[in-house]
């Protein structure tokens, strides 16, 4: 530009114009931004519409697919129905054909049926007479069967009576075996749910075959043992005592009675002899209880028998003792640890003169004294049994009877002695002279000869008989019971005394000249009972489980050896005044040689 020209107005216009353009551009930008925002908003709306359309399209597609599937299933169902309908039409056609042919077939079948009925009618008519004969024969056979059954029962009972008489003549020890039920502790360390299952420790291997035989199933073979009576696991207490009860009658007839329970720890000896462990008083009550054992039941039966005798003719004393660690302890004494010596009388009877005896008149008094003794009896828990008896319990009921009650003339008493000799001859199959104890008539004559009083009063001769009820301590395997210290010593003494008892029975069975009664306080105390001066019953108690099979076999082997002992006829007790004379007169009271040798007395 030419110099000197004023350009300020030119820039001002230019600036104004540029500002105007800038404003217009800003307005344009703002308008575009507004339009852009509107477009974004519209775009969002369109996207929402598109999304909704997509959803609607998906829903419609799903509905369409569902409708397609439904139509397909309807078509398939319709096809099946059509096929079933065709089958029904075909079957209906067959049924119509059968229905059309049925009258003809029915007539044909009826003709055949008439022919069969006619044939059977002729057969029935021809066999009606023979059927009547068969019915008569069946009636006769049923009658004969009933007679044979009754005869068998009588003969079985007679055989048992003859067997008992034979056992009594021979002096055999009666042995019964009781199998207890399975208990929870039979499982040992195994799961309690395995109780009784094959292949586990609690598997049942001891089975009662019948009333006289028991079978033990071992790994190699089965062993069968025979006894006078076998009780199964379901046998109740009264069933066990029913077989023991007849022996108690002999107690008032002048015989000593001994009943002992033998078996391992936890086999049910104390339950059999006393009752359940569920309470500490062993059902101490004046009335009978279903769970009470042999001891209270025997006492109850004894007092029942005494009640049938003349009043005041019998008195009963009870003593309760235990043999603990080979020492005799008086459980009714104020000093149970006092020492007691065993005395042998001139007649060979064993007595404990220092033992405390209490006179009793009822069963309740007997059991109250027994319960008092049980409070001090040695018991402790082992791995086998939580109430394991650590001593041998001996409950003795001594019955003192006035002699006239025995000397009263009973026609059957002399007949019994003669019948026993005859039966013995019949059983042995040959006639032989037997040296028997003096008959009751000879005792009566002896009493008259020595001037025994005929009535009551002071100085009257008496007869003392005793009922010994023994709950032996259980034999046990030390490794299984887990005892230590003092309990180990107890177990050792228990096993030694039971071993001594087995040795005594072995010596008696083998007719040895010396019987080792004095090897143990137990056998020494029971010497007159084991040796033949008492009717002895051994109650074997065994566990049925595999865990104790060794102990069960040992127990039943002990019972088998006991049955083999023949001690000679059991000696009847004589009145006190007659005994002194009878032992001076050897012609009256001469004992068989076999009896004296078996008794182990010099």
GROMACS .gro file of C-alpha atoms in nm, residues 195-466:
model
  272
  195UNK     CA    1  -2.337 -10.758   6.647
  196UNK     CA    2  -2.404 -11.118   6.551
  197UNK     CA    3  -2.300 -11.085   6.186
  198UNK     CA    4  -2.097 -11.367   6.028
  199UNK     CA    5  -1.725 -11.301   6.002
  200UNK     CA    6  -1.710 -11.074   6.309
  201UNK     CA    7  -1.610 -11.142   6.669
  202UNK     CA    8  -1.971 -11.146   6.782
  203UNK     CA    9  -2.076 -11.416   6.533
  204UNK     CA   10  -2.287 -11.682   6.704
  205UNK     CA   11  -2.095 -12.013   6.711
  206UNK     CA   12  -2.260 -12.186   7.010
  207UNK     CA   13  -2.601 -12.332   6.931
  208UNK     CA   14  -2.839 -12.540   7.138
  209UNK     CA   15  -2.931 -12.842   6.925
  210UNK     CA   16  -3.206 -12.965   7.159
  211UNK     CA   17  -3.277 -12.993   7.531
  212UNK     CA   18  -2.972 -13.212   7.590
  213UNK     CA   19  -2.712 -13.122   7.324
  214UNK     CA   20  -2.515 -12.810   7.238
  215UNK     CA   21  -2.304 -12.762   6.924
  216UNK     CA   22  -1.996 -12.539   6.894
  217UNK     CA   23  -1.898 -12.446   6.538
  218UNK     CA   24  -1.520 -12.415   6.511
  219UNK     CA   25  -1.297 -12.338   6.212
  220UNK     CA   26  -1.215 -12.706   6.154
  221UNK     CA   27  -1.527 -12.895   6.258
  222UNK     CA   28  -1.832 -12.887   6.483
  223UNK     CA   29  -1.815 -13.018   6.839
  224UNK     CA   30  -2.126 -13.152   7.013
  225UNK     CA   31  -2.154 -13.173   7.392
  226UNK     CA   32  -2.426 -13.364   7.579
  227UNK     CA   33  -2.561 -13.264   7.919
  228UNK     CA   34  -2.863 -13.337   8.134
  229UNK     CA   35  -3.023 -13.011   8.022
  230UNK     CA   36  -2.937 -12.732   7.778
  231UNK     CA   37  -3.099 -12.386   7.802
  232UNK     CA   38  -3.109 -12.161   7.495
  233UNK     CA   39  -3.055 -11.783   7.494
  234UNK     CA   40  -3.431 -11.720   7.521
  235UNK     CA   41  -3.477 -11.936   7.832
  236UNK     CA   42  -3.618 -11.741   8.126
  237UNK     CA   43  -3.507 -11.761   8.488
  238UNK     CA   44  -3.812 -11.965   8.590
  239UNK     CA   45  -3.738 -12.218   8.314
  240UNK     CA   46  -3.387 -12.272   8.452
  241UNK     CA   47  -3.512 -12.312   8.808
  242UNK     CA   48  -3.785 -12.556   8.698
  243UNK     CA   49  -3.507 -12.812   8.632
  244UNK     CA   50  -3.336 -12.734   8.964
  245UNK     CA   51  -3.648 -12.738   9.181
  246UNK     CA   52  -3.687 -13.121   9.218
  247UNK     CA   53  -3.346 -13.142   9.389
  248UNK     CA   54  -3.471 -12.928   9.679
  249UNK     CA   55  -3.716 -13.197   9.785
  250UNK     CA   56  -3.418 -13.418   9.866
  251UNK     CA   57  -3.292 -13.152  10.107
  252UNK     CA   58  -3.574 -13.226  10.354
  253UNK     CA   59  -3.532 -13.598  10.288
  254UNK     CA   60  -3.186 -13.589  10.446
  255UNK     CA   61  -2.955 -13.517  10.153
  256UNK     CA   62  -2.708 -13.231  10.113
  257UNK     CA   63  -2.750 -13.030   9.793
  258UNK     CA   64  -2.489 -12.821   9.612
  259UNK     CA   65  -2.561 -12.603   9.308
  260UNK     CA   66  -2.274 -12.412   9.152
  261UNK     CA   67  -2.244 -12.187   8.847
  262UNK     CA   68  -1.927 -12.224   8.639
  263UNK     CA   69  -1.808 -12.020   8.340
  264UNK     CA   70  -1.591 -11.738   8.219
  265UNK     CA   71  -1.626 -11.376   8.320
  266UNK     CA   72  -1.938 -11.219   8.172
  267UNK     CA   73  -2.107 -11.549   8.085
  268UNK     CA   74  -2.409 -11.491   8.312
  269UNK     CA   75  -2.325 -11.687   8.630
  270UNK     CA   76  -2.428 -11.417   8.875
  271UNK     CA   77  -2.738 -11.342   8.668
  272UNK     CA   78  -2.831 -11.712   8.685
  273UNK     CA   79  -2.762 -11.749   9.057
  274UNK     CA   80  -2.878 -11.410   9.191
  275UNK     CA   81  -3.058 -11.215   8.920
  276UNK     CA   82  -3.011 -10.912   8.702
  277UNK     CA   83  -2.732 -10.656   8.757
  278UNK     CA   84  -2.970 -10.376   8.659
  279UNK     CA   85  -3.021 -10.288   9.023
  280UNK     CA   86  -2.794 -10.327   9.323
  281UNK     CA   87  -3.044 -10.517   9.541
  282UNK     CA   88  -3.093 -10.805   9.294
  283UNK     CA   89  -3.472 -10.759   9.308
  284UNK     CA   90  -3.485 -10.775   9.687
  285UNK     CA   91  -3.857 -10.804   9.758
  286UNK     CA   92  -4.100 -11.014   9.955
  287UNK     CA   93  -4.285 -11.120   9.641
  288UNK     CA   94  -4.143 -11.331   9.353
  289UNK     CA   95  -3.979 -11.140   9.069
  290UNK     CA   96  -3.929 -11.270   8.710
  291UNK     CA   97  -3.558 -11.175   8.709
  292UNK     CA   98  -3.458 -11.334   9.040
  293UNK     CA   99  -3.207 -11.616   9.014
  294UNK     CA  100  -3.157 -11.963   9.158
  295UNK     CA  101  -3.060 -11.849   9.510
  296UNK     CA  102  -3.380 -11.655   9.594
  297UNK     CA  103  -3.596 -11.909   9.410
  298UNK     CA  104  -3.433 -12.199   9.596
  299UNK     CA  105  -3.488 -12.023   9.928
  300UNK     CA  106  -3.849 -11.956   9.834
  301UNK     CA  107  -3.904 -12.321   9.740
  302UNK     CA  108  -3.733 -12.439  10.060
  303UNK     CA  109  -3.964 -12.235  10.282
  304UNK     CA  110  -4.262 -12.353  10.079
  305UNK     CA  111  -4.165 -12.715  10.146
  306UNK     CA  112  -4.108 -12.639  10.515
  307UNK     CA  113  -4.454 -12.480  10.538
  308UNK     CA  114  -4.603 -12.818  10.445
  309UNK     CA  115  -4.426 -12.984  10.740
  310UNK     CA  116  -4.535 -12.971  11.107
  311UNK     CA  117  -4.481 -12.627  11.256
  312UNK     CA  118  -4.152 -12.588  11.438
  313UNK     CA  119  -4.002 -12.908  11.302
  314UNK     CA  120  -3.748 -12.726  11.082
  315UNK     CA  121  -3.524 -12.427  11.124
  316UNK     CA  122  -3.302 -12.258  10.868
  317UNK     CA  123  -2.972 -12.076  10.911
  318UNK     CA  124  -2.786 -11.886  10.641
  319UNK     CA  125  -2.420 -11.802  10.602
  320UNK     CA  126  -2.254 -11.600  10.328
  321UNK     CA  127  -1.884 -11.640  10.254
  322UNK     CA  128  -1.645 -11.569   9.972
  323UNK     CA  129  -1.311 -11.717   9.875
  324UNK     CA  130  -1.093 -11.423   9.775
  325UNK     CA  131  -0.726 -11.470   9.686
  326UNK     CA  132  -0.752 -11.823   9.833
  327UNK     CA  133  -0.870 -11.684  10.170
  328UNK     CA  134  -1.214 -11.745  10.319
  329UNK     CA  135  -1.395 -11.423  10.414
  330UNK     CA  136  -1.713 -11.415  10.622
  331UNK     CA  137  -1.937 -11.156  10.454
  332UNK     CA  138  -2.182 -11.147  10.749
  333UNK     CA  139  -1.914 -11.086  11.010
  334UNK     CA  140  -1.818 -10.746  11.145
  335UNK     CA  141  -1.460 -10.839  11.057
  336UNK     CA  142  -1.472 -10.985  10.704
  337UNK     CA  143  -1.090 -11.005  10.693
  338UNK     CA  144  -1.067 -11.249  10.984
  339UNK     CA  145  -0.907 -11.586  10.909
  340UNK     CA  146  -1.119 -11.901  10.906
  341UNK     CA  147  -0.999 -12.259  10.923
  342UNK     CA  148  -1.175 -12.553  10.760
  343UNK     CA  149  -1.253 -12.842  10.998
  344UNK     CA  150  -1.329 -13.197  10.889
  345UNK     CA  151  -1.565 -13.398  11.111
  346UNK     CA  152  -1.542 -13.765  11.197
  347UNK     CA  153  -1.800 -13.836  10.929
  348UNK     CA  154  -1.590 -13.655  10.666
  349UNK     CA  155  -1.809 -13.347  10.655
  350UNK     CA  156  -1.642 -13.009  10.610
  351UNK     CA  157  -1.740 -12.726  10.844
  352UNK     CA  158  -1.640 -12.369  10.912
  353UNK     CA  159  -1.705 -12.342  11.284
  354UNK     CA  160  -1.603 -11.975  11.299
  355UNK     CA  161  -1.838 -11.873  11.018
  356UNK     CA  162  -2.125 -11.647  11.124
  357UNK     CA  163  -2.472 -11.799  11.069
  358UNK     CA  164  -2.803 -11.617  11.102
  359UNK     CA  165  -3.137 -11.786  11.162
  360UNK     CA  166  -3.399 -11.689  10.903
  361UNK     CA  167  -3.770 -11.752  10.862
  362UNK     CA  168  -3.850 -11.594  10.524
  363UNK     CA  169  -3.704 -11.553  10.179
  364UNK     CA  170  -3.678 -11.179  10.236
  365UNK     CA  171  -3.452 -11.232  10.539
  366UNK     CA  172  -3.231 -11.468  10.338
  367UNK     CA  173  -3.188 -11.224  10.050
  368UNK     CA  174  -3.140 -10.931  10.287
  369UNK     CA  175  -2.843 -11.112  10.440
  370UNK     CA  176  -2.715 -11.213  10.096
  371UNK     CA  177  -2.745 -10.854   9.981
  372UNK     CA  178  -2.555 -10.741  10.291
  373UNK     CA  179  -2.278 -10.984  10.201
  374UNK     CA  180  -2.274 -10.873   9.839
  375UNK     CA  181  -2.198 -10.516   9.944
  376UNK     CA  182  -1.857 -10.632  10.065
  377UNK     CA  183  -1.798 -10.890   9.794
  378UNK     CA  184  -1.497 -10.819   9.577
  379UNK     CA  185  -1.603 -10.686   9.235
  380UNK     CA  186  -1.422 -10.475   8.976
  381UNK     CA  187  -1.457 -10.376   8.613
  382UNK     CA  188  -1.252 -10.541   8.337
  383UNK     CA  189  -1.241 -10.501   7.961
  384UNK     CA  190  -1.477 -10.799   7.939
  385UNK     CA  191  -1.733 -10.726   8.210
  386UNK     CA  192  -1.800 -10.413   8.413
  387UNK     CA  193  -1.924 -10.608   8.721
  388UNK     CA  194  -1.669 -10.890   8.723
  389UNK     CA  195  -1.680 -11.100   9.043
  390UNK     CA  196  -1.329 -11.134   9.185
  391UNK     CA  197  -1.420 -11.404   9.437
  392UNK     CA  198  -1.616 -11.728   9.474
  393UNK     CA  199  -1.945 -11.664   9.656
  394UNK     CA  200  -2.081 -11.947   9.874
  395UNK     CA  201  -2.431 -11.907  10.023
  396UNK     CA  202  -2.514 -12.192  10.260
  397UNK     CA  203  -2.864 -12.265  10.390
  398UNK     CA  204  -2.842 -12.512  10.680
  399UNK     CA  205  -3.170 -12.689  10.760
  400UNK     CA  206  -3.206 -12.840  11.106
  401UNK     CA  207  -3.486 -13.097  11.120
  402UNK     CA  208  -3.624 -13.285  11.415
  403UNK     CA  209  -3.560 -13.657  11.369
  404UNK     CA  210  -3.923 -13.774  11.419
  405UNK     CA  211  -4.020 -13.591  11.100
  406UNK     CA  212  -3.778 -13.824  10.922
  407UNK     CA  213  -3.861 -14.138  11.119
  408UNK     CA  214  -4.232 -14.120  11.044
  409UNK     CA  215  -4.322 -14.425  10.848
  410UNK     CA  216  -4.349 -14.354  10.480
  411UNK     CA  217  -4.416 -14.675  10.283
  412UNK     CA  218  -4.246 -14.536   9.979
  413UNK     CA  219  -3.906 -14.482  10.145
  414UNK     CA  220  -3.807 -14.846  10.183
  415UNK     CA  221  -3.956 -14.915   9.843
  416UNK     CA  222  -3.737 -14.646   9.688
  417UNK     CA  223  -3.419 -14.816   9.809
  418UNK     CA  224  -3.535 -15.151   9.672
  419UNK     CA  225  -3.655 -15.003   9.343
  420UNK     CA  226  -3.325 -14.817   9.298
  421UNK     CA  227  -3.131 -15.145   9.338
  422UNK     CA  228  -3.364 -15.318   9.090
  423UNK     CA  229  -3.340 -15.034   8.839
  424UNK     CA  230  -2.962 -15.034   8.872
  425UNK     CA  231  -2.957 -15.404   8.789
  426UNK     CA  232  -3.185 -15.351   8.491
  427UNK     CA  233  -2.977 -15.062   8.358
  428UNK     CA  234  -2.646 -15.244   8.393
  429UNK     CA  235  -2.799 -15.552   8.225
  430UNK     CA  236  -2.682 -15.798   8.487
  431UNK     CA  237  -2.762 -15.884   8.848
  432UNK     CA  238  -2.494 -15.783   9.090
  433UNK     CA  239  -2.484 -15.719   9.460
  434UNK     CA  240  -2.453 -15.352   9.544
  435UNK     CA  241  -2.342 -15.206   9.874
  436UNK     CA  242  -2.589 -14.928   9.941
  437UNK     CA  243  -2.639 -14.691  10.229
  438UNK     CA  244  -2.862 -14.802  10.515
  439UNK     CA  245  -3.230 -14.786  10.427
  440UNK     CA  246  -3.450 -14.548  10.617
  441UNK     CA  247  -3.618 -14.837  10.796
  442UNK     CA  248  -3.278 -14.953  10.927
  443UNK     CA  249  -3.208 -14.601  11.047
  444UNK     CA  250  -3.542 -14.602  11.225
  445UNK     CA  251  -3.460 -14.933  11.394
  446UNK     CA  252  -3.119 -14.795  11.486
  447UNK     CA  253  -3.281 -14.488  11.640
  448UNK     CA  254  -3.515 -14.706  11.842
  449UNK     CA  255  -3.224 -14.925  11.957
  450UNK     CA  256  -3.029 -14.629  12.089
  451UNK     CA  257  -3.336 -14.484  12.256
  452UNK     CA  258  -3.400 -14.185  12.032
  453UNK     CA  259  -3.700 -13.991  12.164
  454UNK     CA  260  -4.024 -14.051  11.981
  455UNK     CA  261  -4.160 -13.704  12.036
  456UNK     CA  262  -4.041 -13.349  12.065
  457UNK     CA  263  -3.854 -13.208  12.355
  458UNK     CA  264  -3.509 -13.127  12.471
  459UNK     CA  265  -3.228 -13.363  12.376
  460UNK     CA  266  -3.414 -13.476  12.068
  461UNK     CA  267  -3.202 -13.606  11.781
  462UNK     CA  268  -3.183 -13.370  11.483
  463UNK     CA  269  -3.068 -13.395  11.126
  464UNK     CA  270  -2.869 -13.115  10.968
  465UNK     CA  271  -2.863 -13.084  10.591
  466UNK     CA  272  -2.717 -12.800  10.394
   0.00000   0.00000   0.00000
